Tab-separated table of C-alpha atoms in Angstrom:
chain	number	residue	atom	x	y	z
E	1	MET	CA	-2.515	-20.733	-2.115
E	2	THR	CA	-0.722	-24.206	-2.986
E	3	GLN	CA	2.495	-24.814	-1.607
E	4	ARG	CA	5.018	-26.716	-3.686
E	5	THR	CA	7.914	-28.108	-4.741
E	6	PRO	CA	10.022	-26.031	-7.027
E	7	ASP	CA	11.118	-29.047	-9.095
E	8	ASP	CA	6.758	-29.466	-9.507
E	9	ARG	CA	6.450	-30.101	-13.057
E	10	ALA	CA	3.736	-26.589	-13.409
E	11	VAL	CA	6.282	-24.550	-11.281
E	12	ARG	CA	8.915	-25.281	-13.810
E	13	LEU	CA	6.208	-24.638	-16.886
E	14	PHE	CA	6.100	-20.987	-15.509
E	15	ILE	CA	9.220	-19.960	-14.986
E	16	ASP	CA	9.781	-20.981	-18.027
E	17	ARG	CA	7.372	-18.826	-19.744
E	18	SER	CA	8.848	-15.565	-17.678
E	19	MET	CA	11.117	-13.873	-19.017
E	20	ILE	CA	11.332	-11.074	-15.825
E	21	LEU	CA	11.304	-11.686	-12.679
E	22	ARG	CA	11.177	-9.389	-9.296
E	23	ILE	CA	13.844	-10.093	-6.579
E	24	ALA	CA	12.994	-9.308	-3.308
E	25	SER	CA	16.097	-9.042	-0.611
E	26	LEU	CA	16.432	-7.537	2.881
E	27	SER	CA	19.346	-4.920	3.162
E	28	PRO	CA	21.942	-4.452	5.998
E	29	LYS	CA	19.533	-1.917	7.555
E	30	GLY	CA	16.168	-3.447	7.336
E	31	ASN	CA	14.736	-1.966	4.562
E	32	ALA	CA	12.776	-4.113	2.083
E	33	ASP	CA	14.565	-4.409	-2.011
E	34	ILE	CA	12.920	-5.124	-5.053
E	35	ILE	CA	13.737	-5.124	-8.290
E	36	PRO	CA	13.474	-7.079	-11.876
E	37	LEU	CA	15.907	-8.743	-13.608
E	38	TRP	CA	16.334	-10.792	-16.216
E	39	PHE	CA	17.231	-14.453	-15.589
E	40	ILE	CA	17.786	-17.950	-16.429
E	41	ALA	CA	16.866	-20.960	-14.597
E	42	ASP	CA	20.144	-23.560	-14.881
E	43	ARG	CA	20.013	-27.511	-13.140
E	44	GLY	CA	17.510	-26.219	-10.667
E	45	ARG	CA	19.019	-22.901	-9.850
E	46	ILE	CA	18.120	-19.380	-10.751
E	47	TYR	CA	20.710	-17.382	-12.012
E	48	MET	CA	20.746	-12.728	-12.579
E	49	ALA	CA	23.972	-11.211	-13.883
E	50	THR	CA	24.408	-8.265	-11.896
E	51	ARG	CA	27.025	-6.289	-10.271
E	52	ALA	CA	28.799	-6.265	-7.121
E	53	GLY	CA	27.549	-3.329	-5.885
E	54	ASN	CA	23.942	-3.828	-6.945
E	55	PRO	CA	21.971	-2.746	-3.927
E	56	VAL	CA	20.278	-6.569	-4.191
E	57	ALA	CA	23.629	-8.296	-5.035
E	58	ARG	CA	24.827	-6.341	-1.253
E	59	ASP	CA	21.951	-7.380	0.468
E	60	ILE	CA	22.364	-11.253	-0.158
E	61	MET	CA	26.397	-10.696	1.425
E	62	THR	CA	23.983	-9.900	4.760
E	63	ASN	CA	20.827	-11.939	4.754
E	64	PRO	CA	20.752	-14.294	1.653
E	65	GLU	CA	17.047	-15.345	1.989
E	66	VAL	CA	15.493	-13.700	-1.211
E	67	VAL	CA	11.691	-13.531	-2.516
E	68	LEU	CA	11.382	-14.235	-5.701
E	69	LEU	CA	7.931	-13.607	-8.254
E	70	PHE	CA	7.916	-14.865	-11.647
E	71	HIS	CA	4.436	-13.846	-13.944
E	72	GLY	CA	4.156	-15.892	-16.642
E	73	GLU	CA	4.201	-13.539	-19.427
E	74	ARG	CA	4.354	-15.830	-22.404
E	75	GLY	CA	1.538	-17.968	-20.781
E	76	ALA	CA	-2.239	-17.482	-21.469
E	77	ARG	CA	-3.161	-16.854	-17.914
E	78	ARG	CA	-2.907	-13.588	-16.166
E	79	ASP	CA	-4.671	-14.501	-12.473
E	80	ARG	CA	-1.531	-15.739	-10.994
E	81	MET	CA	1.773	-15.342	-10.378
E	82	LEU	CA	4.569	-18.197	-8.854
E	83	ARG	CA	6.006	-16.889	-5.733
E	84	VAL	CA	9.938	-18.730	-4.749
E	85	ARG	CA	11.483	-18.622	-1.928
E	86	GLY	CA	15.403	-19.052	-1.955
E	87	HIS	CA	18.805	-19.036	-0.916
E	88	ALA	CA	21.251	-16.675	-2.513
E	89	VAL	CA	24.868	-15.974	-3.464
E	90	PHE	CA	27.127	-13.719	-5.170
E	91	ARG	CA	28.863	-16.288	-7.784
E	92	THR	CA	32.283	-14.498	-9.980
E	93	GLU	CA	33.424	-18.645	-11.581
E	94	PRO	CA	34.384	-17.341	-15.109
E	95	SER	CA	33.312	-20.839	-16.436
E	96	LEU	CA	29.674	-20.469	-14.652
E	97	LEU	CA	29.289	-16.480	-15.954
E	98	ARG	CA	30.118	-17.525	-19.379
E	99	ARG	CA	27.601	-20.769	-19.512
E	100	VAL	CA	24.696	-18.530	-18.051
E	101	GLN	CA	25.955	-15.340	-20.355
E	102	PHE	CA	25.971	-18.051	-23.391
E	103	ARG	CA	22.041	-18.790	-22.660
E	104	ALA	CA	20.929	-15.268	-21.862
E	105	VAL	CA	22.058	-14.082	-25.145
E	106	ALA	CA	20.381	-16.679	-26.837
E	107	ARG	CA	16.966	-16.200	-24.739
E	108	TYR	CA	16.964	-12.710	-25.055
E	109	TYR	CA	18.793	-11.826	-28.341
E	110	LEU	CA	18.834	-14.068	-30.209
E	111	THR	CA	15.429	-14.670	-30.639
E	112	PRO	CA	12.456	-13.278	-33.046
E	113	GLY	CA	11.622	-10.642	-30.642
E	114	GLY	CA	15.044	-10.050	-28.874
E	115	LEU	CA	16.604	-9.061	-32.448
E	116	TRP	CA	13.728	-6.827	-33.735
E	117	ASP	CA	14.187	-5.079	-30.819
E	118	THR	CA	17.960	-4.475	-31.818
E	119	ILE	CA	17.405	-3.844	-35.232
E	120	LYS	CA	14.917	-1.274	-33.964
E	121	ASN	CA	17.482	0.383	-31.568
E	122	ILE	CA	20.435	-0.026	-33.607
E	123	ARG	CA	21.007	3.717	-33.471
E	124	ARG	CA	21.478	3.269	-29.600
E	125	LEU	CA	23.975	0.158	-30.188
E	126	GLY	CA	27.239	3.021	-28.768
E	127	VAL	CA	25.692	4.088	-26.286
E	128	TRP	CA	24.651	0.862	-25.269
E	129	ASN	CA	28.273	-0.386	-25.479
E	130	ARG	CA	29.790	2.662	-23.545
E	131	TYR	CA	26.925	2.071	-20.514
E	132	HIS	CA	28.036	-0.868	-20.496
E	133	GLN	CA	31.819	-0.461	-20.854
E	134	GLU	CA	31.596	2.500	-18.379
E	135	ARG	CA	30.197	-0.977	-15.988
E	136	ALA	CA	32.846	-3.203	-16.204
E	137	GLY	CA	34.172	-4.729	-13.929
E	138	GLY	CA	32.236	-6.630	-10.524
E	139	GLY	CA	29.992	-7.940	-12.675
E	140	GLY	CA	28.732	-11.922	-11.504
E	141	LEU	CA	25.457	-13.782	-10.399
E	142	ILE	CA	22.613	-13.791	-8.060
E	143	GLU	CA	22.105	-17.075	-7.958
E	144	VAL	CA	19.423	-18.025	-6.279
E	145	THR	CA	18.637	-22.060	-4.511
E	146	PRO	CA	14.650	-22.455	-4.760
E	147	GLU	CA	13.421	-23.872	-1.581
E	148	SER	CA	10.231	-24.063	-1.702
E	149	ALA	CA	7.349	-22.682	-4.954
E	150	GLU	CA	3.120	-21.169	-4.598
E	151	PHE	CA	0.907	-19.796	-7.340
E	152	LEU	CA	-0.839	-16.654	-5.680
E	153	LYS	CA	-3.980	-14.839	-6.790
E	154	VAL	CA	-3.731	-12.042	-8.673
E	155	LEU	CA	-5.968	-9.560	-8.634
F	1	MET	CA	33.076	13.014	-18.007
F	2	LYS	CA	29.642	12.491	-19.039
F	3	ARG	CA	29.086	8.812	-18.440
F	4	VAL	CA	26.323	6.927	-19.879
F	5	THR	CA	22.586	7.492	-18.025
F	6	ARG	CA	18.984	5.382	-18.184
F	7	SER	CA	17.673	7.412	-15.463
F	8	VAL	CA	14.580	8.829	-16.217
F	9	THR	CA	11.980	10.908	-14.186
F	10	ALA	CA	8.617	9.590	-12.735
F	11	GLU	CA	6.868	11.852	-15.191
F	12	ALA	CA	8.592	10.185	-17.949
F	13	LEU	CA	6.952	6.837	-17.452
F	14	ARG	CA	3.317	8.542	-16.434
F	15	ASP	CA	1.954	5.802	-19.459
F	16	LEU	CA	3.277	3.051	-17.746
F	17	LEU	CA	1.767	4.044	-14.514
F	18	GLU	CA	-1.434	4.952	-15.657
F	19	HIS	CA	-1.069	1.402	-17.182
F	20	PRO	CA	0.750	-1.077	-15.325
F	21	PRO	CA	1.277	-4.292	-16.642
F	22	ARG	CA	2.425	-5.902	-13.431
F	23	ALA	CA	3.297	-4.656	-9.924
F	24	ALA	CA	4.868	-6.154	-7.220
F	25	LEU	CA	5.204	-5.181	-3.491
F	26	ALA	CA	8.102	-5.998	-1.056
F	27	PHE	CA	7.533	-5.567	2.621
F	28	VAL	CA	9.471	-6.718	5.598
F	29	ARG	CA	7.274	-9.040	8.227
F	30	ASP	CA	8.690	-10.536	11.100
F	31	GLY	CA	12.233	-9.936	10.587
F	32	ALA	CA	11.892	-11.333	7.421
F	33	ILE	CA	12.127	-10.544	3.715
F	34	GLU	CA	8.262	-10.810	1.851
F	35	ALA	CA	7.027	-10.359	-1.438
F	36	VAL	CA	3.070	-9.948	-3.332
F	37	PRO	CA	2.228	-9.368	-6.100
F	38	ALA	CA	-0.199	-6.211	-5.763
F	39	THR	CA	-2.927	-3.906	-8.246
F	40	PHE	CA	-1.207	-0.549	-9.168
F	41	ARG	CA	-3.449	2.470	-9.766
F	42	LEU	CA	-2.416	6.318	-10.101
F	43	VAL	CA	-5.118	8.283	-8.797
F	44	ASP	CA	-4.928	12.024	-8.531
F	45	GLY	CA	-1.497	11.717	-8.546
F	46	ARG	CA	-1.524	9.560	-5.877
F	47	TYR	CA	-0.074	5.796	-5.211
F	48	LEU	CA	-2.331	3.206	-4.497
F	49	PHE	CA	-2.082	-0.334	-4.988
F	50	ALA	CA	-4.687	-3.824	-4.173
F	51	VAL	CA	-2.911	-6.533	-2.826
F	52	ASP	CA	-5.011	-10.031	-1.705
F	53	GLY	CA	-6.419	-10.060	1.529
F	54	ALA	CA	-3.804	-13.618	2.283
F	55	ALA	CA	-1.019	-11.200	2.192
F	56	GLY	CA	-1.978	-10.168	5.710
F	57	PRO	CA	-1.478	-6.850	7.010
F	58	LEU	CA	0.669	-4.639	5.411
F	59	PRO	CA	3.613	-3.268	7.940
F	60	ALA	CA	4.072	1.018	8.038
F	61	LYS	CA	6.807	0.770	4.872
F	62	ALA	CA	7.069	-1.271	2.150
F	63	LYS	CA	8.215	-0.720	-1.598
F	64	LEU	CA	6.883	-1.133	-4.877
F	65	VAL	CA	7.740	-1.800	-7.828
F	66	ILE	CA	6.040	-1.618	-11.419
F	67	ASP	CA	8.341	-2.275	-14.431
F	68	ASP	CA	7.604	-3.218	-18.271
F	69	GLY	CA	9.869	-5.715	-20.823
F	70	PRO	CA	10.600	-7.676	-21.569
F	71	TRP	CA	13.347	-7.236	-24.408
F	72	TYR	CA	16.684	-4.732	-23.846
F	73	PHE	CA	15.480	-1.598	-25.415
F	74	ASP	CA	11.665	-2.061	-23.648
F	75	LEU	CA	12.955	-2.513	-20.186
F	76	ARG	CA	11.643	0.220	-17.879
F	77	GLY	CA	9.997	1.057	-14.668
F	78	THR	CA	10.084	2.725	-11.065
F	79	TRP	CA	9.799	1.786	-7.909
F	80	MET	CA	8.957	3.509	-4.346
F	81	ARG	CA	9.370	3.551	-1.387
F	82	GLY	CA	7.662	4.749	2.251
F	83	PRO	CA	5.244	4.788	4.224
F	84	VAL	CA	1.362	2.202	3.387
F	85	THR	CA	-1.541	3.163	4.428
F	86	ARG	CA	-5.153	2.108	3.954
F	87	CYS	CA	-7.073	3.645	1.598
F	88	GLU	CA	-10.837	3.015	0.217
F	89	ALA	CA	-10.724	1.218	-2.999
F	90	PRO	CA	-11.105	4.104	-6.142
F	91	ALA	CA	-13.755	4.484	-7.998
F	92	GLY	CA	-14.418	1.055	-10.214
F	93	GLU	CA	-12.353	-1.235	-8.574
F	94	ASP	CA	-12.799	-4.233	-6.467
F	95	SER	CA	-14.004	-2.943	-3.137
F	96	ASP	CA	-13.421	-6.121	-1.950
F	97	ALA	CA	-10.169	-6.269	-1.778
F	98	GLU	CA	-7.498	-4.317	0.433
F	99	TRP	CA	-6.006	-0.947	-0.826
F	100	TYR	CA	-3.353	1.122	0.164
F	101	GLU	CA	-2.107	4.421	-0.400
F	102	LEU	CA	2.318	4.344	-0.990
F	103	ALA	CA	3.356	7.716	-0.208
F	104	PRO	CA	6.845	7.950	-1.587
F	105	GLU	CA	9.560	8.907	0.355
F	106	LYS	CA	12.093	8.165	-2.682
F	107	THR	CA	10.829	7.220	-5.841
F	108	VAL	CA	14.029	5.779	-9.011
F	109	ALA	CA	12.635	5.624	-12.677
F	110	TRP	CA	14.901	3.923	-15.396
F	111	HIS	CA	14.557	3.341	-19.017
F	112	TYR	CA	17.040	1.231	-20.990
F	113	GLY	CA	14.995	3.021	-24.575
F	114	GLU	CA	15.389	6.193	-23.264
F	115	MET	CA	19.887	5.694	-22.603
F	116	ARG	CA	21.611	8.885	-23.221
F	117	GLN	CA	25.123	10.953	-21.828
F	118	ALA	CA	24.432	13.092	-18.772
């Protein structure tokens, strides 16, 4: 594996070709956590929407160093993954949330795949709405500032 | 009052476990978090995975996540946490890779396409 900088063109392209990342974090008790999340890359940082009560959001309050894994699903290569190490904080500023949320809607809903997914599941929109209403409040963004990047081989 | 849940059983995701698009492993090394790509295989009910030897020896416990997407109602997956031990490569798999078995102490599974009031 070769170390790269986060602003390396190949790194940025690979991130752009990824739709889901996996974020790994260290819990206050010293255990490993890892979950998949949608994300937005914006102005050199990586943002993931979640609630403050999410275990990863709680982890970064104590241990801000995280590892992100990207698979580049929309690219042609399947033999490598990108690992990014970075420093995470939990952000709740409304203007930032709005900006990232707008981009997330455009990326994950207002695309042919996202629209078709919504149309196919239109009968589920009621329960979708209730799910999000039940969990309203406490929302924010995990903001990761990348510090290093490397491509890893996938077996 | 019933809440909406996206939780499912691991059995409900059997097709995902039998044909995993991707898997990732997280563990703690020298007090710091680490994560690597993994190749997952469900063999006779056992959770087996392989990592590149460059990852170095794994600690005694790890967390494995297998998931799928990317659109909202396609989002599904499972994570399992527990002790890991070296094992032989499953039949037909790369025997040069380092294979491990994870014995789940806890498993969580979800499927946004199966959201319902429970």
